[in-house]
Amino acid sequence: MNALAPKVSFVSLGCPKALVDSERIITQLRAQGYELTKKHDGADVVIVNTCGFLDSAKAESLDAIGQAMAENGKVIVTGCMGAEPEQIRDRFPNILAITGPQAYESVVSAVHAAAPPAHDPFLDLVPDHGVKLTPRHYAYLKISEGCSNRCSFCIIPKLRGDLVSRPAGDVLREAEKLVKAGVKEILVISQDTSAYGVDVRYQPSLWQDREVRTRFFDLARELGDLGAWIRLHYVYPYPHVDEVIPLMAEGKILPYLDIPFQHASPNVLKAMRRPAHQEKTLDRIRKWREICPDLAIRSTFIVGFPGETEEDVDFLMDWLKEAKLDRVGCFRYEPVKGAPANELGAPVPPEAKDARWHRFMKTQQEVSAKLLKAKVGKRLPVIIDESGSTVAKGRSRYDAPEIDGNVYVASRRPLRAGDIVTVKIERADAYDLHGIAV
Ligand code: SF4
């Protein structure tokens, strides 16, 4: 560590999109000679990248700011909560600066004001692919900012603005750099991945010696040629999503779709104003599986949305049993300040929300357990996330890091993070698989 370099302590809260913002800020600061430190105490400045999506996330963000103020006192706040600075100033009047999400330049300027950069000749040591907060072998690739949908429970478009897609050439160059730097798995993220390029009318941009359209399918196809695992997150079931399924069947991209359905009942989906809510989703899923039988679908749902009836919940349970989704998360609805859903009335009482949540989890657990059991006896490629003396922890192509399950791999030879090995699956429990490297 350079003794002269100013030190920055960084707290990154929230979703993978916020993590990418954190990576960009850190990359810029590292390029200017700042050092990162894990402790607030002794840092020249602390940056807290906040999440403001739910009240519970806001509380966590305020706690993190409080801790940074107590341990250091020189604190810069950024991220989603920065869009509502009064809440933060009311509690912490001595904060150095507050900036909104994606305001990288303002964060960096605030850091310069608090702790000017030291002249540092080691600039060139910053890796070409930037500084990543994820382990070396996988990386998030953010393809757009903002969202042009208007889901009634969500304030993200208010905080982050409408969809702005990055040109396909830029995204592909970033992906290529990541692969060259040793990344084995790329997780494509945005607020609405299937809408990629709509804002720029699919304008082509230069990639290698040709033009590639800024379009969901074209990007997936080109990413599929880079030689890494490509995983698609936050996709909505629009008809054009059908086009990428053959890429999955051919093994170009992972047979995995993360689709935040949030509900199945048409009444609730309409009240939620969800994108693609009029699509016949079960038919679409059936068709996808005909083309790519091992397609894994992960999703999230909300129960207890205002106006949700017992009939809506019955509909959702039947839908779940039929859809047979591989991995599912479920949240009890929480009102978000400033969201139109608050005006909908007919709130679901907390006891009913709880009961619906338990019913949902029980139904889905039975579905997931059967699907996992069906993998016993198969040989699956597994990417190792953590080495271990006798058992390493990894994931199959059907599981994303952090949110899905793991594969515990027994092996006689040492396995390192980033290795991709074939594993014979020997047993399944409620969430994970266990097997042996072959
Ligand atoms: S798709 Fe809906 S929930 Fe997702 S960010 Fe956009 S408005 Fe919010």
XYZ file of C-alpha atoms and ligand atoms in Angstrom, residues 17 53 146-157 191-192 236 260 262 272-275, ligand 1:
31
model
C -27.039 -2.810 -10.358
C -36.067 0.447 -2.718
C -33.092 3.250 -15.906
C -36.449 1.789 -16.880
C -39.315 2.937 -19.093
C -41.913 0.714 -17.406
C -44.120 2.115 -14.669
C -44.861 -0.737 -12.274
C -47.159 0.687 -9.629
C -45.095 -0.574 -6.649
C -41.770 0.736 -7.922
C -40.009 4.092 -7.746
C -36.909 3.068 -9.708
C -37.892 5.010 -12.873
C -33.815 -3.118 -14.974
C -35.428 -4.633 -18.086
C -39.683 -10.064 -19.226
C -39.305 -11.398 -12.156
C -44.083 -10.967 -9.327
C -49.088 -3.847 -10.630
C -48.823 -2.543 -14.227
C -46.237 -5.206 -14.990
C -44.520 -5.322 -18.356
S -39.664 -3.140 -14.626
Fe -41.078 -2.317 -13.098
S -40.226 -3.055 -11.134
Fe -38.572 -3.230 -12.654
S -37.495 -1.267 -12.466
Fe -38.972 -1.037 -14.115
S -40.745 -0.085 -13.107
Fe -39.447 -0.975 -11.489
